[in-house]
mmCIF file of C-alpha atoms in Angstrom:
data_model
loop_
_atom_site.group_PDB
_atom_site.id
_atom_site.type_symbol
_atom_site.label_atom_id
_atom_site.label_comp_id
_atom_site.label_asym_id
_atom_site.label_seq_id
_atom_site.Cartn_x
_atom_site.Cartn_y
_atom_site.Cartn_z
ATOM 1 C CA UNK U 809 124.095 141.037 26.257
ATOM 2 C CA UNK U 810 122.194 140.901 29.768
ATOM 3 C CA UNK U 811 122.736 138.330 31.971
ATOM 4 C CA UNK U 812 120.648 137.667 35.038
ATOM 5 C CA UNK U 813 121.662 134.408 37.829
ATOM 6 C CA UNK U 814 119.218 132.647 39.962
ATOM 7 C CA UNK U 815 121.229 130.394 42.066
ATOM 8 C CA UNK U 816 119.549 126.826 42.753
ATOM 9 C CA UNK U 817 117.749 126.108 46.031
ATOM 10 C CA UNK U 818 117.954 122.628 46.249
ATOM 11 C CA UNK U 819 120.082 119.689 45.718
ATOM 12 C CA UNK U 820 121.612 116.375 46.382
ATOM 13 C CA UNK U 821 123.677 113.361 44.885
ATOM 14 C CA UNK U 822 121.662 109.873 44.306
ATOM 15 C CA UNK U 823 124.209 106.798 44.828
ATOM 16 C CA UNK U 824 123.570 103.036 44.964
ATOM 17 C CA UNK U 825 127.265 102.795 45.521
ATOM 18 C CA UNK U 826 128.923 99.932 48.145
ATOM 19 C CA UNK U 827 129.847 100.961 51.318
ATOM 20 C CA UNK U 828 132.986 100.207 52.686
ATOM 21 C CA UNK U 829 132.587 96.764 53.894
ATOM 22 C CA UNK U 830 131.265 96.116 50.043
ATOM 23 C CA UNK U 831 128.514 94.666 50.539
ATOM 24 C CA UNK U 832 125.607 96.595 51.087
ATOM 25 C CA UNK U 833 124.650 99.786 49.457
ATOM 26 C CA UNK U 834 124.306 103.111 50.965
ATOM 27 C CA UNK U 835 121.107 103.811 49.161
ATOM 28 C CA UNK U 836 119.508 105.516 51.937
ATOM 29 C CA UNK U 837 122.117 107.927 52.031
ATOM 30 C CA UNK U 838 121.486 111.680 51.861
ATOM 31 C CA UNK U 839 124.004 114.124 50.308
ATOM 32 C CA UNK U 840 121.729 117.242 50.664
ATOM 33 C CA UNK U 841 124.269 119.602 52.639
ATOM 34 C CA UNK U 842 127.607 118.523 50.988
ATOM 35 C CA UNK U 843 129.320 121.179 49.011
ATOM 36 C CA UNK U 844 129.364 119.079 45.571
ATOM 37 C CA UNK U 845 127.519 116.707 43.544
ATOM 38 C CA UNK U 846 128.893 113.834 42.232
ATOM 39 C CA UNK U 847 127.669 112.028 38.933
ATOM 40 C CA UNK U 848 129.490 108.203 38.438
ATOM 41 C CA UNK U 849 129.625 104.554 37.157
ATOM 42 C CA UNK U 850 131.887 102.327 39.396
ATOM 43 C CA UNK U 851 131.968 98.760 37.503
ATOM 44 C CA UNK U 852 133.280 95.216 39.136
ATOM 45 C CA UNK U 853 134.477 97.097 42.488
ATOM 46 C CA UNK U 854 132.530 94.672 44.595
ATOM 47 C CA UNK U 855 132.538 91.733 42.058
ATOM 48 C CA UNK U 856 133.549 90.909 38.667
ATOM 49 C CA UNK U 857 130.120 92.483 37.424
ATOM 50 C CA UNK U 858 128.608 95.006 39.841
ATOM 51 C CA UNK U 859 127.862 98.356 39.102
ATOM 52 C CA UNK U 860 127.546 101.276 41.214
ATOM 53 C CA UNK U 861 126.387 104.908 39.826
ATOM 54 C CA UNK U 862 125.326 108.240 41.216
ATOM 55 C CA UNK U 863 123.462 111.262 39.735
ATOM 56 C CA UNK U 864 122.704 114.524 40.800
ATOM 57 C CA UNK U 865 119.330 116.715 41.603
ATOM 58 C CA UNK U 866 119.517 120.503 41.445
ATOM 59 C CA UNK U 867 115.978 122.810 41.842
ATOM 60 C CA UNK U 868 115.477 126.369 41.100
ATOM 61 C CA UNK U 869 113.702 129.569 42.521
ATOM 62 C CA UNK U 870 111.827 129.448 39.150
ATOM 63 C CA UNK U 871 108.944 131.770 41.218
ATOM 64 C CA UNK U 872 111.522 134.387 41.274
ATOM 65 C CA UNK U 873 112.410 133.853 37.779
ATOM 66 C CA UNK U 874 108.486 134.551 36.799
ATOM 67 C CA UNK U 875 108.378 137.731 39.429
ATOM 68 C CA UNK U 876 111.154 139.137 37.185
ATOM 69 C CA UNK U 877 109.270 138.314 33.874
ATOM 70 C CA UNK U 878 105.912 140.116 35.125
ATOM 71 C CA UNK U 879 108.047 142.913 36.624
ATOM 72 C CA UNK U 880 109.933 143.669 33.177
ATOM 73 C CA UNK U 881 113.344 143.203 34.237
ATOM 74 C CA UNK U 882 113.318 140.043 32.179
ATOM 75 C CA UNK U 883 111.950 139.894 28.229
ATOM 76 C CA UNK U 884 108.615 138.315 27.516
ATOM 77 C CA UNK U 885 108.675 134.350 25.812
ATOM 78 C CA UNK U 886 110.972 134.050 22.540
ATOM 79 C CA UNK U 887 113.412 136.761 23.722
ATOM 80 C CA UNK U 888 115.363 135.337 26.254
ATOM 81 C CA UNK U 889 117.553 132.084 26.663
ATOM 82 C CA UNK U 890 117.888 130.105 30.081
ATOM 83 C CA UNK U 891 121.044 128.381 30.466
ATOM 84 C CA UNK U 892 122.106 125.772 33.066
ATOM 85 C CA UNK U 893 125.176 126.459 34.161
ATOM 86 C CA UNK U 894 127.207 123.568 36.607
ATOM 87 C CA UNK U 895 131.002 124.086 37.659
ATOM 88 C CA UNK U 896 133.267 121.586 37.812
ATOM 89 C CA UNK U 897 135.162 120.731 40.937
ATOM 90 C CA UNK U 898 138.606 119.480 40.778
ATOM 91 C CA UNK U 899 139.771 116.430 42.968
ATOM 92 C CA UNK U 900 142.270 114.083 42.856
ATOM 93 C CA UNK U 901 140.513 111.348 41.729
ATOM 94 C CA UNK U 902 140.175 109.961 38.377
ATOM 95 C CA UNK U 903 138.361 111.682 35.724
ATOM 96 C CA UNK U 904 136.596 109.957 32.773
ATOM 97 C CA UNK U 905 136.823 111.582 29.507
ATOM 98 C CA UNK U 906 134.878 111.698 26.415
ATOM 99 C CA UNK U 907 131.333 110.797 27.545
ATOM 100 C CA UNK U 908 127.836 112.658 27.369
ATOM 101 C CA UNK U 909 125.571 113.380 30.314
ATOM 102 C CA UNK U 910 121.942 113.142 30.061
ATOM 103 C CA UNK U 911 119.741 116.179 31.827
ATOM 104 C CA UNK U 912 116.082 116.209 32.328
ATOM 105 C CA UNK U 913 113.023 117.518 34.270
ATOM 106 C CA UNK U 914 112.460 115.549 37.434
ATOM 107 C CA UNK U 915 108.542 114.469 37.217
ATOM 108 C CA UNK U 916 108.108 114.221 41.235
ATOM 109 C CA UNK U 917 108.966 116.373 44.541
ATOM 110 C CA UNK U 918 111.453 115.486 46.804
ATOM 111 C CA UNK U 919 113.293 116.871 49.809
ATOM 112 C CA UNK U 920 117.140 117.763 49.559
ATOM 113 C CA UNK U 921 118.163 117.283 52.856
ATOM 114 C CA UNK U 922 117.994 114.898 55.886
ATOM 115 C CA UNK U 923 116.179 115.836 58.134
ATOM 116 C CA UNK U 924 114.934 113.134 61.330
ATOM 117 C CA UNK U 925 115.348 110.863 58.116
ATOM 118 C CA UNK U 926 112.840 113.060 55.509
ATOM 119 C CA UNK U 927 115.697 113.518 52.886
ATOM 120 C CA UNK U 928 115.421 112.094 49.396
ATOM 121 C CA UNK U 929 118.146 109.246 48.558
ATOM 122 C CA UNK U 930 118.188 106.585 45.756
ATOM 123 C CA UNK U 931 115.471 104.749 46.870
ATOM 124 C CA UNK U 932 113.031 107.584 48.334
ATOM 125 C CA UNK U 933 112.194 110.787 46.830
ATOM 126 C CA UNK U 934 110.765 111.934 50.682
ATOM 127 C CA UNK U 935 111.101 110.144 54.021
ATOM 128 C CA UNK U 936 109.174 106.573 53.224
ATOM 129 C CA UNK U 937 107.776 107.977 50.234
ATOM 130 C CA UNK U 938 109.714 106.318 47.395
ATOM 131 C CA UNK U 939 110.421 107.456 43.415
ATOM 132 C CA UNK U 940 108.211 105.238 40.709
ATOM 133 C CA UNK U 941 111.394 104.295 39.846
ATOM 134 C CA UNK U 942 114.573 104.075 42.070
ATOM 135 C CA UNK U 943 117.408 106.645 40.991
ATOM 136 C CA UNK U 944 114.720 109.075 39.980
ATOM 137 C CA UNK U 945 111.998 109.880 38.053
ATOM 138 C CA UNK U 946 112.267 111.591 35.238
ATOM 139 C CA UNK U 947 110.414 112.697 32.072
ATOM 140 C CA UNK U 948 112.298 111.750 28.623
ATOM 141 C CA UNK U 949 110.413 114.032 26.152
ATOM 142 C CA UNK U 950 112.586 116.320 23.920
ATOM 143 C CA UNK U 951 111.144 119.605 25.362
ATOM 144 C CA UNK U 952 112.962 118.681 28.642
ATOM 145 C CA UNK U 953 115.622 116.390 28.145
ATOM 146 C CA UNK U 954 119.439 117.667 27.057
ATOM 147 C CA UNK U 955 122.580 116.718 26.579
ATOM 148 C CA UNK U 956 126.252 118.087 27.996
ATOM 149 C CA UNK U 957 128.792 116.409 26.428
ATOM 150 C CA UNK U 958 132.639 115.941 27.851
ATOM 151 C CA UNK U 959 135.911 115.314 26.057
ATOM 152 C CA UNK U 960 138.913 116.424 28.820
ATOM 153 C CA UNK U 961 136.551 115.756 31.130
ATOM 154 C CA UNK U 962 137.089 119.046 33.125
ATOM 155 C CA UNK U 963 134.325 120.991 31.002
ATOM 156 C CA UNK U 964 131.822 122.967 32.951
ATOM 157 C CA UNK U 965 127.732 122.509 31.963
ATOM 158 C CA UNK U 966 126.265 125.425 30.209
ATOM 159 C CA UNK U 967 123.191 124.035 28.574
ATOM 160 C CA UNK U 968 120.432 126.213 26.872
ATOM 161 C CA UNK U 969 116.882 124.793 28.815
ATOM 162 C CA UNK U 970 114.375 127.196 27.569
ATOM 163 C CA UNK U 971 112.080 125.459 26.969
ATOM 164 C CA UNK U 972 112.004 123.841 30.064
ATOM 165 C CA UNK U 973 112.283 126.663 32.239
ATOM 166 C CA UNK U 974 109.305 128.408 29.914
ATOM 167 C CA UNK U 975 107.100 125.345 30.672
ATOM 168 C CA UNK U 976 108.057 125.288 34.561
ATOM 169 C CA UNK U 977 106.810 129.190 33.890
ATOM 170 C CA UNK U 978 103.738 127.848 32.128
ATOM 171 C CA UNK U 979 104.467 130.843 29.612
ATOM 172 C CA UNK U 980 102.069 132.850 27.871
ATOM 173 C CA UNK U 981 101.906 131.534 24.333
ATOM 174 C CA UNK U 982 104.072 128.485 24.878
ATOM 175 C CA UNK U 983 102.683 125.752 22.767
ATOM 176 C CA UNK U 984 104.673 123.095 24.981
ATOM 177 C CA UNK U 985 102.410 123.037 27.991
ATOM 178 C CA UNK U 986 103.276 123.246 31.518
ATOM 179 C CA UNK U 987 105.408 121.406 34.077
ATOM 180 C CA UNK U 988 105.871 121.437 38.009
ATOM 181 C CA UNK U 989 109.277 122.885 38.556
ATOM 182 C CA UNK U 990 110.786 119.655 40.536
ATOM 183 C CA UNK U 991 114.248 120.975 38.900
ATOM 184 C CA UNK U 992 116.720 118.482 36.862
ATOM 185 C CA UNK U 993 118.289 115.338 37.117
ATOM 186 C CA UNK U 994 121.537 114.435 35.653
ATOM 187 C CA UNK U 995 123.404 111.400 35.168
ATOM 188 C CA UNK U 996 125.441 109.836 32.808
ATOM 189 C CA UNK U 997 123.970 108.880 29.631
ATOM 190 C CA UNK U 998 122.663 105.373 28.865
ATOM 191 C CA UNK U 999 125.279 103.620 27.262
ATOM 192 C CA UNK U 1000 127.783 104.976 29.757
ATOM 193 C CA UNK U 1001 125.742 104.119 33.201
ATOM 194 C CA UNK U 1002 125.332 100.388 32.031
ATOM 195 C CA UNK U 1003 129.280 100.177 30.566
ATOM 196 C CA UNK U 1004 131.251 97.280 31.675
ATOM 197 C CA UNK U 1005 133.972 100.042 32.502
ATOM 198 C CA UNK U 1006 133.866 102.929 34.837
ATOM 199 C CA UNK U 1007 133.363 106.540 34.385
ATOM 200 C CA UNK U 1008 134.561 107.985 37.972
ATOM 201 C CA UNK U 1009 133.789 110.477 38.883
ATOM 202 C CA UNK U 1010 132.546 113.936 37.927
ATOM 203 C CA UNK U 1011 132.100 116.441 40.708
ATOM 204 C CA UNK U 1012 130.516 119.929 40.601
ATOM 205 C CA UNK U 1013 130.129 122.636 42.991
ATOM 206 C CA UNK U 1014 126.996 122.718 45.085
ATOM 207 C CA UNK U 1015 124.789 125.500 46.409
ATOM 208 C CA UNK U 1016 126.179 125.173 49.859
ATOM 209 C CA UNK U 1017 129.609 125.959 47.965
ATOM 210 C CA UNK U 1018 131.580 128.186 49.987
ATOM 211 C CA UNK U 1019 132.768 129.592 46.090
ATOM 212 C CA UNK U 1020 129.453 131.564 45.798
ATOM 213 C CA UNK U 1021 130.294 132.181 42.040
ATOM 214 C CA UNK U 1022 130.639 128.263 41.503
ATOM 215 C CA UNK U 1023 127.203 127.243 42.676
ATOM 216 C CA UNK U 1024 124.980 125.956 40.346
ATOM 217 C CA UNK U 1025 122.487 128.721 38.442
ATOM 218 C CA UNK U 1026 120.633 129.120 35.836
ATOM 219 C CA UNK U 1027 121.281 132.303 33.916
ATOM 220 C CA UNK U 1028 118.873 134.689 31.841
ATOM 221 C CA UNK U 1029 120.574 135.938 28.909
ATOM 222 C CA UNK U 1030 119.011 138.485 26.208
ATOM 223 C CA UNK U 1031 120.210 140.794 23.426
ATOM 224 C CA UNK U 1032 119.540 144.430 25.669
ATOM 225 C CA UNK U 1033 120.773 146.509 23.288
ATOM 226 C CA UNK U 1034 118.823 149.382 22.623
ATOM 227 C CA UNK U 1035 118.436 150.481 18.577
#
């Protein structure tokens, strides 16, 4: 087995969640340079009934993915998986357990970081420029939407997206079309975003990580055996 890593090149944690004062949201905030992501559902913190969640964007060199294809050090369509592989980050917070997240292709660009106020957030996907819909817009089709499912709650994600990452490569002979590589967003599933109970809070290891070999990737893997 051959494995090949291409470490992501952008990222950043969406939150509608209260400020301090509980009142007011920090949806303008801008997690771009922090060294993890956070996915949660905070319910009746503020009042008996509000609900606070956060999800995560994470963007890949998919150029250099295609460079390797066309240069041979990668296999051709159909003989080679893509995984997405996300590390979780201890803390001493609580942990949910037993839930499913829900990972799909973003459908717009956006900027990771804040820069004189130009980073994406819940609200805006790019300084002023907001998302279609707040928290992200993202495409629900079954060619780029997956599931990672959690029972201790510790589990890493290591998700076969093929045929995602062969669409963001507009492949030869795929018969799934093409895509603008705007990376993933992930979140907690439906039924556990909208819960009257919380699910905090799941943290992962970012690409500013200072644990290079925790930072989110997406690896190549194919059978190089020769026979």
């Amino acid at each position: 087995m051959a494995i090949k890593k291409y470490t992501a090149n952008a990222d950043n944690t969406l939150t509608n969640a209260f400020k301090f004062n509980l009142s007011t949201r920090a949806t303008g905030s801008n997690l771009g340079a922090s060294d993890v992501l956070e996915v949660f559902h905070i319910y009746g913190q503020a009042t008996t009934s509000s609900a606070e969640n956060a999800r995560v964007l994470v963007q890949f060199p998919v150029g250099n993915i295609s460079s390797d294809r066309t240069n041979g050090t990668i296999p051709a369509s159909g003989s080679v998986d893509f995984i997405l592989r996300l590390y979780n980050a201890k803390h001493g917070q609580t942990l949910p357990k037993n839930y499913s997240m829900h990972i799909s292709a973003v459908k717009t660009a956006y900027t990771d970081l804040t820069y004189d106020q130009t980073g994406s957030n819940w609200t805006n996907r790019a300084g002023s420029t907001a998302w279609v819909k707040t928290g992200g817009d993202y495409f629900v089709d079954a060619s780029s939407s997956f599931t990672a499912s959690f029972v201790s709650g510790e589990e890493d994600i290591e998700v076969n997206i093929t045929t995602l990452v062969e669409q963001w490569m507009n492949s030869t002979g795929n018969v799934l079309g093409s895509k603008t590589n705007n990376g993933v967003l992930i979140k907690l599933k439906g039924d556990a975003e909208e819960a009257v109970k919380s699910y905090y809070t799941k943290k992962f290891f970012s690409r500013s990580s200072q644990y290079f070999y925790k930072r989110p990737t997406i690896e190549a893997r194919w059978d190089s055996t020769k026979k």
